[in-house]
mmCIF file of C-alpha atoms in Angstrom:
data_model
loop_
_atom_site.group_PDB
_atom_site.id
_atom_site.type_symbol
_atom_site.label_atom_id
_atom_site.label_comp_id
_atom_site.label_asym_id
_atom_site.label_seq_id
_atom_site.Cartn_x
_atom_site.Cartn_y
_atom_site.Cartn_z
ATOM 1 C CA UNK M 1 5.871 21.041 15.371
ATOM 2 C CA UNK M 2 4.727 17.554 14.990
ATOM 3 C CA UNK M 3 3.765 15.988 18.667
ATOM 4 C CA UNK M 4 5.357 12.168 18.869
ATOM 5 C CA UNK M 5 4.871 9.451 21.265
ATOM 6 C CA UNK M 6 7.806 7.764 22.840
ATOM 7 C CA UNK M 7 8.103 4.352 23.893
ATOM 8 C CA UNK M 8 10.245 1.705 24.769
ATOM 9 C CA UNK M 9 9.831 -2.065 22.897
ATOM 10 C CA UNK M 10 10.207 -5.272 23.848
ATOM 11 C CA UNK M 11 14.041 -5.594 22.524
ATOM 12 C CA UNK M 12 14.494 -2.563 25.004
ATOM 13 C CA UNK M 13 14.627 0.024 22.394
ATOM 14 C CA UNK M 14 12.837 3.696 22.014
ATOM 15 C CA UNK M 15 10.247 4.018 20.146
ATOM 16 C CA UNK M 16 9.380 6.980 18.551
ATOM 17 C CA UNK M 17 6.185 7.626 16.410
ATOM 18 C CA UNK M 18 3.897 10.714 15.141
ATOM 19 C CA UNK M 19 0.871 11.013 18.214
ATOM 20 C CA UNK M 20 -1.563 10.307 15.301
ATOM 21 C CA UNK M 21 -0.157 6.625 14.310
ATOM 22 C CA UNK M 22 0.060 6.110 17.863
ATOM 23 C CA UNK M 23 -3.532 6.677 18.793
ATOM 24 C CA UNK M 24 -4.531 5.317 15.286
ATOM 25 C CA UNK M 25 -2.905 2.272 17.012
ATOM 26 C CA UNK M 26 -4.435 2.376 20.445
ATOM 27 C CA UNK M 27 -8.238 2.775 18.442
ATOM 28 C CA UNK M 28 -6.958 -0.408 16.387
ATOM 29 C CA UNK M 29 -6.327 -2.602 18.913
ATOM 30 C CA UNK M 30 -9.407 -0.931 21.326
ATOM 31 C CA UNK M 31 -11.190 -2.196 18.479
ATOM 32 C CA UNK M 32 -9.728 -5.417 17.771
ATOM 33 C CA UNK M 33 -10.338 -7.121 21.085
ATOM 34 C CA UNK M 34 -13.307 -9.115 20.257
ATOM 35 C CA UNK M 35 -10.951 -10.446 17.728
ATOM 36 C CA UNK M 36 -7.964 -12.534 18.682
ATOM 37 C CA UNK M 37 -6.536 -12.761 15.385
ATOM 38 C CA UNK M 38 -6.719 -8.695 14.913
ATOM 39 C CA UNK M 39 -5.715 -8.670 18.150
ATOM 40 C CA UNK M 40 -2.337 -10.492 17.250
ATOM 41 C CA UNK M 41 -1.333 -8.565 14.234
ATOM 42 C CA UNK M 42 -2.589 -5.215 15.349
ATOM 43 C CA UNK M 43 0.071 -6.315 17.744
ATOM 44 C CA UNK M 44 2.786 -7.588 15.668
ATOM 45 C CA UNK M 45 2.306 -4.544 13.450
ATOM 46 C CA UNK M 46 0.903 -6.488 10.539
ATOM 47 C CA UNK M 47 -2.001 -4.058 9.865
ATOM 48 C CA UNK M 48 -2.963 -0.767 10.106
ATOM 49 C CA UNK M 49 -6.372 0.403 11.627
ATOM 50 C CA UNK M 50 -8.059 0.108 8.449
ATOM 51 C CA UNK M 51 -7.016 -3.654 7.419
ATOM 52 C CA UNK M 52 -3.762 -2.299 5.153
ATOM 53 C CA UNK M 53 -0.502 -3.667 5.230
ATOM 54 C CA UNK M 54 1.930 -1.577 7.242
ATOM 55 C CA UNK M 55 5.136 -2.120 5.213
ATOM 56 C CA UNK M 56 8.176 0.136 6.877
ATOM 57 C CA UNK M 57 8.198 3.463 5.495
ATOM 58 C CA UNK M 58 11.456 3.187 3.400
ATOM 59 C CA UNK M 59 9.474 0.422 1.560
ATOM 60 C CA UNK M 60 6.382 2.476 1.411
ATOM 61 C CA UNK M 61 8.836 5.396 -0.098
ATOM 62 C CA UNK M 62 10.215 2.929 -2.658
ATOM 63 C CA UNK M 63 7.128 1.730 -4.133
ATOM 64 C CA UNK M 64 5.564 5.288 -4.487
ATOM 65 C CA UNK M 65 8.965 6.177 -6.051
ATOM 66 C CA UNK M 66 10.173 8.512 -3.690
ATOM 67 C CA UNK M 67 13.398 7.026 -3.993
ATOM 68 C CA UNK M 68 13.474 6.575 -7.321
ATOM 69 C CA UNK M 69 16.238 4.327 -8.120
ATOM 70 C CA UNK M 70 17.009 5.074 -11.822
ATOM 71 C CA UNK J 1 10.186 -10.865 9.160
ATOM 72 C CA UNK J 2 6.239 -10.527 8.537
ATOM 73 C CA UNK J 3 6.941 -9.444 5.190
ATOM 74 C CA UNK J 4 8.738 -12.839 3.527
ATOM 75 C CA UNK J 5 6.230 -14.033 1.725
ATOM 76 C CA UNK J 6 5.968 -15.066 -2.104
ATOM 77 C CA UNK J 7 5.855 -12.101 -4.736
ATOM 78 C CA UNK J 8 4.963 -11.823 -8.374
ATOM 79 C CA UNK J 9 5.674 -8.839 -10.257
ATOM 80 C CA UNK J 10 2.846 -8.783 -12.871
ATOM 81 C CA UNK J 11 2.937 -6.708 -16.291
ATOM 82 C CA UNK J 12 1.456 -3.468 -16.223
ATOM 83 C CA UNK J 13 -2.453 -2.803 -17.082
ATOM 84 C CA UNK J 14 -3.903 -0.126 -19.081
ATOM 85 C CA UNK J 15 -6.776 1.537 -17.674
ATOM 86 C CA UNK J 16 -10.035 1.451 -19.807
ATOM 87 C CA UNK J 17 -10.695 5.008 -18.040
ATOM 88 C CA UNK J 18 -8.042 7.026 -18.688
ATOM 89 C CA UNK J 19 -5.576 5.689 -21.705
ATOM 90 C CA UNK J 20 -2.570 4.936 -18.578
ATOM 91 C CA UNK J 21 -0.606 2.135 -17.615
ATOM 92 C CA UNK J 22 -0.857 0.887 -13.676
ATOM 93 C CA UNK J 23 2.322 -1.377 -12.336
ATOM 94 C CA UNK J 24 2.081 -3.878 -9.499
ATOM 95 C CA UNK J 25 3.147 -6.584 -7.559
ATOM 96 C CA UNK J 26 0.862 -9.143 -6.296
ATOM 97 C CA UNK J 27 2.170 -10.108 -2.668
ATOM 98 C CA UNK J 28 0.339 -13.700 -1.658
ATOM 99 C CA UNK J 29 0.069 -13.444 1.883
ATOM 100 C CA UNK J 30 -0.549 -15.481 4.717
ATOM 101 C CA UNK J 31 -4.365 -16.820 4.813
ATOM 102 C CA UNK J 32 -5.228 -15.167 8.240
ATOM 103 C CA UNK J 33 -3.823 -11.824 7.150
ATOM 104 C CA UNK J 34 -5.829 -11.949 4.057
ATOM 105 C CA UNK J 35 -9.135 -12.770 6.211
ATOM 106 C CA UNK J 36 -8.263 -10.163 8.821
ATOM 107 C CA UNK J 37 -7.911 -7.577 6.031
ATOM 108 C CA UNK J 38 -11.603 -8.612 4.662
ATOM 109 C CA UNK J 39 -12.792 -8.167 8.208
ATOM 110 C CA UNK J 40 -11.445 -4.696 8.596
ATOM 111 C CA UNK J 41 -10.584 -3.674 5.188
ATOM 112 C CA UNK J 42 -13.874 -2.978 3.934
ATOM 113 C CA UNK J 43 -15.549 0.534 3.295
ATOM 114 C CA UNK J 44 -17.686 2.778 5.666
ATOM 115 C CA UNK J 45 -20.575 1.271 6.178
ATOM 116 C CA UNK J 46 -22.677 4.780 5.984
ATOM 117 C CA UNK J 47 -21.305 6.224 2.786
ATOM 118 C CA UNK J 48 -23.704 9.371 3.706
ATOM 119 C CA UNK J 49 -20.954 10.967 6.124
ATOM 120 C CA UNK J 50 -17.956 10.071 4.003
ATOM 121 C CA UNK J 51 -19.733 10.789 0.115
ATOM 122 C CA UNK J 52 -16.335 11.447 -1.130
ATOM 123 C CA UNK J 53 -14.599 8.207 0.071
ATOM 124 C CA UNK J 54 -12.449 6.972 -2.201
ATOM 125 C CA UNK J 55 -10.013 4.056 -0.920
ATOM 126 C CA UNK J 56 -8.557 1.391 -2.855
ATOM 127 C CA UNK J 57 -7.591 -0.911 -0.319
ATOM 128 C CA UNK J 58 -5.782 -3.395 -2.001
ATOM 129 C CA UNK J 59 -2.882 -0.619 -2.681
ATOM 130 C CA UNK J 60 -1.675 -1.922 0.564
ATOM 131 C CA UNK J 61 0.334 1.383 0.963
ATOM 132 C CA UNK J 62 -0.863 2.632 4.479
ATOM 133 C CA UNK J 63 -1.209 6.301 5.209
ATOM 134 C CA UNK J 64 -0.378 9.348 3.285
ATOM 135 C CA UNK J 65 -2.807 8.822 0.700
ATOM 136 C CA UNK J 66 -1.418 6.447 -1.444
ATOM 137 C CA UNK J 67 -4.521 6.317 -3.614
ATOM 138 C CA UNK J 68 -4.952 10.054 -4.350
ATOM 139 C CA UNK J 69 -1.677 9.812 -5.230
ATOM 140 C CA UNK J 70 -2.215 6.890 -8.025
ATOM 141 C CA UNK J 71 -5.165 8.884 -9.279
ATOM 142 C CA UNK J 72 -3.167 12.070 -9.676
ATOM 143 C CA UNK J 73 -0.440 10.171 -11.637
ATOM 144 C CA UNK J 74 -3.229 9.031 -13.898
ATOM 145 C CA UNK J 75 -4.800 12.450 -14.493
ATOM 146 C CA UNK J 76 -1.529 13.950 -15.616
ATOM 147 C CA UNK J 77 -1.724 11.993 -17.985
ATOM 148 C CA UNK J 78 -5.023 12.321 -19.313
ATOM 149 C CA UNK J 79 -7.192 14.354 -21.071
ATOM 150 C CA UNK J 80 -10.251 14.137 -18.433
ATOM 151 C CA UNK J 81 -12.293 17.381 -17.989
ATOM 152 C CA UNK J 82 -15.552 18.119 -16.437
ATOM 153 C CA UNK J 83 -17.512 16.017 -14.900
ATOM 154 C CA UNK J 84 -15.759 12.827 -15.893
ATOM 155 C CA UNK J 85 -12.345 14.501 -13.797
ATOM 156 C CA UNK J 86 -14.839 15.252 -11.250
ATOM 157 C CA UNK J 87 -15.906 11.119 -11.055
ATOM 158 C CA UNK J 88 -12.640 9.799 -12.483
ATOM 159 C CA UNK J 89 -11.594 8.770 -8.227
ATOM 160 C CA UNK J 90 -14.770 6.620 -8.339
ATOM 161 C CA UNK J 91 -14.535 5.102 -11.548
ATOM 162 C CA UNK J 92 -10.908 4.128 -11.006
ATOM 163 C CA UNK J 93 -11.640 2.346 -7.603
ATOM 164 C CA UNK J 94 -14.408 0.550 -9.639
ATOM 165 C CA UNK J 95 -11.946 -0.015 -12.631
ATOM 166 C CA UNK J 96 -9.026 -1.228 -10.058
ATOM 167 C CA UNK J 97 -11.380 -3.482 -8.126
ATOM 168 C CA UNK J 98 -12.382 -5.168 -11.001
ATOM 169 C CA UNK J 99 -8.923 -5.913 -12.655
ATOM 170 C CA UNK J 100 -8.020 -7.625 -9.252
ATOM 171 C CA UNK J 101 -10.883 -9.402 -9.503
ATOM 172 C CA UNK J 102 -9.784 -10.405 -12.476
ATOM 173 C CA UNK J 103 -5.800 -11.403 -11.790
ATOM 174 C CA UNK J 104 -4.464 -8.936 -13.972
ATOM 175 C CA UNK J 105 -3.626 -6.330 -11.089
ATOM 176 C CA UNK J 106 -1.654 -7.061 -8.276
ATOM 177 C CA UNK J 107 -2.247 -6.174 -4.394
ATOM 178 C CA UNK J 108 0.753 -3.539 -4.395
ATOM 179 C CA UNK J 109 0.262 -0.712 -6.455
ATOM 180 C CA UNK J 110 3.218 0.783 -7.828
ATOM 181 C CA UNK J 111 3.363 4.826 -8.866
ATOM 182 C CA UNK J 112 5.811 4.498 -11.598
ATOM 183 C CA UNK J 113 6.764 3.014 -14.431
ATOM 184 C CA UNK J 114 10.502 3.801 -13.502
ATOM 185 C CA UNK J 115 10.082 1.174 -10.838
ATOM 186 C CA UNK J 116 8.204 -1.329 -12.071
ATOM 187 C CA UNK J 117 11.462 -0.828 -14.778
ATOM 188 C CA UNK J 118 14.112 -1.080 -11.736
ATOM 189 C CA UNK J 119 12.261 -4.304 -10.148
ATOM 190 C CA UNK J 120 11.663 -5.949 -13.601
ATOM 191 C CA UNK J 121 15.397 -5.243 -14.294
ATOM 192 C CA UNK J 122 16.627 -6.743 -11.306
ATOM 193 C CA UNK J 123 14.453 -9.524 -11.664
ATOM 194 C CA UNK J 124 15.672 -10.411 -15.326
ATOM 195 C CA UNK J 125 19.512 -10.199 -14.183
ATOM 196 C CA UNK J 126 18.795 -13.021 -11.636
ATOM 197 C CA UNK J 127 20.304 -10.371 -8.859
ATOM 198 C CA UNK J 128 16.891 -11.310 -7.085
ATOM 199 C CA UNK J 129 14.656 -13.988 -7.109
ATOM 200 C CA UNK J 130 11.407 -11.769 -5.965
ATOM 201 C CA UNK J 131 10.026 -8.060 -6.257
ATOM 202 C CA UNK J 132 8.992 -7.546 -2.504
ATOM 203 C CA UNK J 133 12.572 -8.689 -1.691
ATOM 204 C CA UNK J 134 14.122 -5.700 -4.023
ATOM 205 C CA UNK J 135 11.385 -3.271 -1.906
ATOM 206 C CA UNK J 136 13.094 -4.817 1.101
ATOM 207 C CA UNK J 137 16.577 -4.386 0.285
ATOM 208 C CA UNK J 138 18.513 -1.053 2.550
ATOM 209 C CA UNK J 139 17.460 2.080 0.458
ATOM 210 C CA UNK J 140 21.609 2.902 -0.148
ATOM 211 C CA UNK J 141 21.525 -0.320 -2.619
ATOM 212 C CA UNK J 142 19.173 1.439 -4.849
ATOM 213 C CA UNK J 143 20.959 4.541 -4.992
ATOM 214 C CA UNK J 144 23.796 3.619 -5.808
ATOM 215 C CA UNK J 145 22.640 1.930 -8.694
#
C-alpha cells in the first residue's frame, strides 16, 4: 500500500499526498532557500523539484490522453 | 490561478528521426517562472552516475515519466531497430530541443493526435478562446463530449 502524507492547508483543508511528492517537496524547498524566488513558487506549488511545471493531475491526465475526450 | 496565462496551440511537427508527428501547446509564462525553471531545470551536472538520463524538460508534464512515454508513442510507430532503437531517447531529446529552439514546438507536449484534434476543434468552434483553458476545464466536460 502506498504510504501518504496528510496535512492541513492554509484554507483549513486536508491535504493528502503520496510520501514521495511530499519529501520530493521538502528536498525542493531545503534546496531552494538560497533562492527567494524558488523559494516562493516551490511554495505556491508552481514547480516541481526539478524546475517542471506542476499542472493538477486531471490536467496532466488530459494532455497525456488519459482521458481521451473523443 | 497560477496557470492563466496566454496559450498557443501550434501545428504538429514531424520528427526527422522517426517519420511521427509531435503535438503541442506553447504556454508563455510568467518571466520569473521561466528563469526559475533555467535555474533548476537543467540536467545532472555529472552525466557519469545518470548515463541513461533522458529528460526533456520542456514537456512540462511533472512526474510519471512523461517523456518515456512520448518516446514510446513514437517507437510504435516506427520502424527503429538496433542500435538506432537503442539511441532513439537521446536523439529525440536532441531533435525536441532543437525544434523549440527553433519555435516550431511548443513547451507542452501533447501524446496524441486525438487531442491535439479535441483542442484544435474546440478552438475553431470559438467554444474557447485558448488551449490551456480547454486542459483546465472539469474533466466531466470532456466526456461528455
Amino acid at each position: 500500500m502506498e504510504k501518504v502524507f496528510i496535512s492541513m492547508n492554509a484554507e483549513g483543508h486536508l491535504v493528502i499526498k503520496p510520501a514521495g511528492e511530499h519529501r520530493a517537496e521538502q528536498v525542493a524547498e531545503a534546496s531552494s532557500d538560497a533562492n527567494p524566488v524558488s523559494k516562493r513558487l516551490s511554495k505556491s506549488g508552481v514547480l516541481d523539484s526539478r524546475g517542471r511545471l506542476k499542472l493538477p493531475a486531471d490536467v496532466r491526465r488530459f494532455l497525456r490522453g488519459d482521458d481521451d475526450p473523443a | 490561478m497560477a496557470w492563466t496565462c496566454q496559450s498557443v496551440l501550434l501545428p504538429p511537427v514531424t520528427l526527422s528521426t522517426t517519420a511521427a508527428e509531435v503535438f503541442s501547446i506553447q504556454m508563455n509564462l510568467p518571466p520569473d517562472v521561466e528563469a526559475e525553471i533555467d535555474y533548476r531545470g537543467a540536467p545532472p551536472t555529472d552525466v557519469r552516475k545518470r548515463p541513461d538520463f533522458h529528460y526533456y524538460r520542456e514537456c512540462f508534464i511533472p512526474t510519471e515519466g512523461h517523456f518515456p512515454l512520448l518516446s514510446k508513442e513514437l517507437l510504435r510507430s516506427s520502424t527503429l531497430s538496433g542500435p538506432d532503437l537503442a539511441s532513439f531517447p537521446r536523439l529525440l531529446q536532441d531533435e525536441l530541443s532543437k525544434l523549440r529552439e527553433q519555435g516550431v514546438l511548443g513547451n507542452v507536449v501533447l501524446l496524441r493526435q486525438s487531442i491535439h484534434a479535441f483542442v484544435k476543434q474546440k478552438l475553431d468552434s470559438g467554444e474557447f478562446s485558448q488551449p490551456m483553458e480547454i486542459a483546465f476545464a472539469p474533466r466531466g466536460y470532456s466526456r461528455e463530449k
